[in-house]
Amino acid sequence: GAVVSQHPSWVICKSGTSVKIECRSLDFQATTMFWYRQFPKQSLMLMATSNEGSKATYEQGVEKDKFLINHASLTLSTLTVTSAHPEDSSFYICSARDRGQETQYFGPGTRLLVL
Amino acid sequence: EDQVTQSPEALRLQEGESSSLNCSYTVSGLRGLFWYRQDPGKGPEFLFTLYSAGEEKEKERLKATLTKKESFLHITAPKPEDSATYLCAVQAAGSARQLTFGSGTQLTVLP
């Protein structure tokens, strides 16, 4: 149980284009989902917290107009990187938390390369 | 501000050589402390949740313990497949269930 999937696992795009990453909880309902990014040899940095049916809460320094988050259902959250630039290249990881539980379960991650 | 410090940054062990990883934390009321394992290019895999000082949890060769200031992840007789980065994270009481992560300990177990 507690499986979280992400799609795609790899994406390469040109500078200026937008990229959408999906995060799904496969066997539980995720009332809260989190989006992180991770640079090489570094730990996870929280970007935003999203609750189903409400607007995401972004961490300080994260541009909400650049990283659009939608949590439209209890099993799906999406992160859209708008007008991507090379500095947005990173490893993006989502996590999900079941209702009433404290543990976050992580997806396998999406590696984004912006050329 | 919540802080998590993990040590050592990197650890190399021979197969069968037991050791411990440390996670020191400062948090305004601990709701939970979490241990994850992360393999290169993958998302973190959940290992343990500890909620109160004195609590211990075990899974195969791993045992996690918790005090009021730190947590230890003990690895008994490790195998090469235990090689990974081990991440510690804390969740503060009253927070929006957010986790604050340490920088991790990169463990290498040599055959």
Tab-separated table of C-alpha atoms in Angstrom:
chain	number	residue	atom	x	y	z
A	1	GLY	CA	0.000	0.000	0.000
A	2	ALA	CA	0.831	3.747	0.030
A	3	VAL	CA	2.091	3.964	-3.538
A	4	VAL	CA	2.655	7.297	-5.228
A	5	SER	CA	3.391	7.575	-8.928
A	6	GLN	CA	4.757	10.416	-11.024
A	7	HIS	CA	4.621	11.007	-14.724
A	8	PRO	CA	6.744	11.556	-16.664
A	9	SER	CA	9.909	10.229	-15.070
A	10	TRP	CA	12.085	12.146	-17.529
A	11	VAL	CA	11.373	15.241	-19.593
A	12	ILE	CA	13.578	17.326	-21.845
A	13	CYS	CA	12.192	20.578	-23.197
A	14	LYS	CA	13.272	23.755	-24.892
A	15	SER	CA	13.627	26.995	-23.007
A	16	GLY	CA	10.354	28.934	-22.925
A	17	THR	CA	8.034	25.951	-23.057
A	18	SER	CA	5.788	24.692	-20.266
A	19	VAL	CA	5.980	21.272	-18.682
A	20	LYS	CA	3.327	19.482	-16.646
A	21	ILE	CA	4.188	16.812	-14.071
A	22	GLU	CA	1.523	14.547	-12.609
A	23	CYS	CA	1.518	13.026	-9.146
A	24	ARG	CA	-0.969	10.302	-8.266
A	25	SER	CA	-1.729	8.382	-5.091
A	26	LEU	CA	-2.607	4.907	-6.321
A	27	ASP	CA	-4.115	3.175	-3.322
A	28	PHE	CA	-5.172	5.902	-0.926
A	29	GLN	CA	-6.823	9.293	-0.939
A	30	ALA	CA	-4.319	12.067	-0.492
A	31	THR	CA	-5.844	15.034	1.248
A	32	THR	CA	-2.492	16.793	1.127
A	33	MET	CA	0.249	16.619	-1.460
A	34	PHE	CA	3.651	18.247	-1.370
A	35	TRP	CA	6.049	19.237	-4.130
A	36	TYR	CA	9.810	19.252	-3.627
A	37	ARG	CA	12.820	19.899	-5.783
A	38	GLN	CA	16.231	18.400	-5.262
A	39	PHE	CA	19.535	19.529	-6.712
A	40	PRO	CA	22.452	17.103	-7.092
A	41	LYS	CA	24.028	16.069	-3.805
A	42	GLN	CA	21.499	18.157	-1.865
A	43	SER	CA	18.481	17.353	0.246
A	44	LEU	CA	14.851	17.957	-0.596
A	45	MET	CA	13.527	21.508	-0.591
A	46	LEU	CA	9.815	21.980	-0.149
A	47	MET	CA	8.262	24.103	-2.866
A	48	ALA	CA	4.582	24.036	-2.009
A	49	THR	CA	1.821	22.284	-0.126
A	50	SER	CA	-1.479	21.569	-1.804
A	51	ASN	CA	-4.745	20.501	-0.261
A	52	GLU	CA	-7.475	19.006	-2.367
A	53	GLY	CA	-9.892	21.611	-3.622
A	54	SER	CA	-7.968	24.630	-2.375
A	55	LYS	CA	-5.103	26.831	-3.500
A	56	ALA	CA	-1.572	25.684	-2.904
A	57	THR	CA	0.617	27.296	-0.269
A	58	TYR	CA	4.035	28.186	-1.620
A	59	GLU	CA	7.267	28.389	0.315
A	60	GLN	CA	9.129	31.647	0.483
A	61	GLY	CA	11.091	32.296	-2.680
A	62	VAL	CA	9.019	29.995	-4.881
A	63	GLU	CA	7.264	31.840	-7.692
A	64	LYS	CA	3.625	30.807	-7.720
A	65	ASP	CA	3.122	32.107	-11.253
A	66	LYS	CA	5.982	30.003	-12.509
A	67	PHE	CA	5.177	26.792	-10.663
A	68	LEU	CA	1.449	26.242	-11.021
A	69	ILE	CA	-0.007	23.587	-8.754
A	70	ASN	CA	-3.440	22.040	-9.113
A	71	HIS	CA	-4.875	19.470	-6.698
A	72	ALA	CA	-8.204	18.810	-8.347
A	73	SER	CA	-8.935	15.412	-6.830
A	74	LEU	CA	-7.974	13.274	-3.847
A	75	THR	CA	-5.633	11.212	-6.017
A	76	LEU	CA	-4.081	13.701	-8.424
A	77	SER	CA	-1.945	16.800	-8.162
A	78	THR	CA	-0.139	18.489	-11.027
A	79	LEU	CA	2.845	20.807	-11.148
A	80	THR	CA	3.246	22.943	-14.252
A	81	VAL	CA	6.549	24.672	-14.819
A	82	THR	CA	5.667	27.611	-17.023
A	83	SER	CA	8.118	29.208	-19.454
A	84	ALA	CA	10.860	26.888	-18.291
A	85	HIS	CA	14.467	28.042	-18.329
A	86	PRO	CA	17.704	26.094	-17.871
A	87	GLU	CA	17.883	27.091	-14.194
A	88	ASP	CA	14.610	25.205	-13.656
A	89	SER	CA	16.393	21.961	-14.522
A	90	SER	CA	16.157	19.793	-11.436
A	91	PHE	CA	14.699	16.654	-9.892
A	92	TYR	CA	11.081	17.252	-8.869
A	93	ILE	CA	9.503	14.925	-6.330
A	94	CYS	CA	5.969	14.835	-4.991
A	95	SER	CA	4.692	13.279	-1.816
A	96	ALA	CA	1.238	12.476	-0.543
A	97	ARG	CA	-0.304	12.093	2.875
A	98	ASP	CA	-3.375	10.058	3.643
A	99	ARG	CA	-6.205	11.549	5.679
A	100	GLY	CA	-5.488	11.239	9.380
A	101	GLN	CA	-1.946	9.979	8.819
A	102	GLU	CA	1.319	11.770	9.434
A	103	THR	CA	3.616	9.875	7.091
A	104	GLN	CA	4.358	11.285	3.651
A	105	TYR	CA	4.908	8.793	0.858
A	106	PHE	CA	7.038	9.927	-2.035
A	107	GLY	CA	6.806	9.441	-5.748
A	108	PRO	CA	9.769	8.252	-7.828
A	109	GLY	CA	10.578	11.763	-9.026
A	110	THR	CA	10.682	13.562	-12.367
A	111	ARG	CA	13.947	14.742	-13.833
A	112	LEU	CA	13.514	17.925	-15.868
A	113	LEU	CA	16.167	19.161	-18.271
A	114	VAL	CA	15.586	22.497	-19.952
A	115	LEU	CA	17.784	23.175	-22.950
B	1	GLU	CA	13.125	27.821	12.850
B	2	ASP	CA	13.187	24.035	12.692
B	3	GLN	CA	16.606	22.553	11.986
B	4	VAL	CA	17.837	19.039	11.258
B	5	THR	CA	21.513	18.094	11.156
B	6	GLN	CA	22.698	14.693	10.043
B	7	SER	CA	26.107	13.170	10.599
B	8	PRO	CA	28.296	11.922	9.185
B	9	GLU	CA	27.782	13.266	5.654
B	10	ALA	CA	29.225	10.067	4.231
B	11	LEU	CA	30.019	6.686	5.721
B	12	ARG	CA	31.829	3.736	4.209
B	13	LEU	CA	31.466	0.369	5.906
B	14	GLN	CA	32.630	-3.092	5.176
B	15	GLU	CA	29.908	-5.668	4.803
B	16	GLY	CA	28.964	-6.863	8.295
B	17	GLU	CA	30.420	-3.793	10.030
B	18	SER	CA	27.657	-2.309	12.193
B	19	SER	CA	27.373	1.443	12.744
B	20	SER	CA	24.977	4.284	13.549
B	21	LEU	CA	23.800	7.403	11.748
B	22	ASN	CA	22.904	10.490	13.749
B	23	CYS	CA	20.095	13.010	13.296
B	24	SER	CA	20.076	16.015	15.633
B	25	TYR	CA	17.049	18.253	15.574
B	26	THR	CA	15.677	21.514	16.906
B	27	VAL	CA	11.943	21.905	16.554
B	28	SER	CA	9.213	23.838	18.295
B	29	GLY	CA	7.271	20.815	19.485
B	30	LEU	CA	7.895	17.524	17.720
B	31	ARG	CA	4.949	15.885	16.027
B	32	GLY	CA	7.045	13.178	14.393
B	33	LEU	CA	10.519	12.241	13.189
B	34	PHE	CA	10.837	10.325	9.956
B	35	TRP	CA	13.576	8.244	8.387
B	36	TYR	CA	13.714	7.678	4.647
B	37	ARG	CA	16.082	5.877	2.353
B	38	GLN	CA	16.858	7.379	-1.063
B	39	ASP	CA	18.587	5.578	-3.893
B	40	PRO	CA	20.234	7.619	-6.671
B	41	GLY	CA	17.715	9.071	-9.101
B	42	LYS	CA	14.711	7.903	-7.086
B	43	GLY	CA	12.272	9.331	-4.596
B	44	PRO	CA	12.683	8.711	-0.856
B	45	GLU	CA	11.396	5.407	0.481
B	46	PHE	CA	9.701	5.512	3.878
B	47	LEU	CA	11.411	3.580	6.671
B	48	PHE	CA	10.206	4.690	10.099
B	49	THR	CA	8.161	7.233	12.018
B	50	LEU	CA	9.005	7.986	15.650
B	51	TYR	CA	6.739	10.115	17.800
B	52	SER	CA	8.130	10.301	21.327
B	53	ALA	CA	11.413	10.043	23.205
B	54	GLY	CA	12.296	6.485	24.070
B	55	GLU	CA	10.496	5.021	21.100
B	56	GLU	CA	12.299	2.421	18.979
B	57	LYS	CA	11.380	0.755	15.698
B	58	GLU	CA	13.065	-2.026	13.775
B	59	LYS	CA	12.986	-3.313	10.236
B	60	GLU	CA	15.365	-6.032	9.114
B	61	ARG	CA	18.894	-4.716	9.762
B	62	LEU	CA	17.725	-1.217	10.694
B	63	LYS	CA	16.720	0.119	14.090
B	64	ALA	CA	15.678	3.700	14.768
B	65	THR	CA	15.693	5.311	18.195
B	66	LEU	CA	14.578	8.717	19.443
B	67	THR	CA	15.565	11.043	22.280
B	68	LYS	CA	14.434	14.596	22.951
B	69	LYS	CA	17.289	16.013	20.878
B	70	GLU	CA	18.339	13.375	18.390
B	71	SER	CA	17.597	10.150	16.609
B	72	PHE	CA	19.875	7.318	15.653
B	73	LEU	CA	19.578	4.870	12.814
B	74	HIS	CA	21.495	1.747	13.750
B	75	ILE	CA	22.556	-0.579	10.967
B	76	THR	CA	23.454	-4.081	12.071
B	77	ALA	CA	25.628	-6.263	9.845
B	78	PRO	CA	24.963	-4.183	6.731
B	79	LYS	CA	24.965	-5.606	3.233
B	80	PRO	CA	25.943	-3.868	-0.028
B	81	GLU	CA	22.244	-3.448	-0.869
B	82	ASP	CA	21.921	-1.172	2.164
B	83	SER	CA	24.020	1.404	0.306
B	84	ALA	CA	21.904	4.552	-0.131
B	85	THR	CA	21.405	8.024	1.250
B	86	TYR	CA	19.476	8.019	4.507
B	87	LEU	CA	17.362	11.088	5.171
B	88	CYS	CA	15.961	12.277	8.472
B	89	ALA	CA	13.044	14.709	8.641
B	90	VAL	CA	10.990	16.316	11.409
B	91	GLN	CA	7.429	17.515	11.498
B	92	ALA	CA	6.620	20.274	13.948
B	93	ALA	CA	3.463	20.346	16.001
B	94	GLY	CA	1.061	22.938	14.693
B	95	SER	CA	2.647	22.932	11.243
B	96	ALA	CA	0.818	22.256	8.030
B	97	ARG	CA	2.242	18.730	8.137
B	98	GLN	CA	5.386	19.938	6.408
B	99	LEU	CA	8.665	18.083	6.783
B	100	THR	CA	12.041	19.682	7.392
B	101	PHE	CA	14.777	17.463	5.996
B	102	GLY	CA	18.385	17.028	6.971
B	103	SER	CA	21.055	16.886	4.299
B	104	GLY	CA	21.347	13.113	4.559
B	105	THR	CA	24.051	10.530	5.193
B	106	GLN	CA	25.400	8.749	2.147
B	107	LEU	CA	26.113	5.169	3.175
B	108	THR	CA	28.331	2.872	1.135
B	109	VAL	CA	28.663	-0.766	2.156
B	110	LEU	CA	31.589	-2.521	0.529
B	111	PRO	CA	31.481	-6.263	-0.172
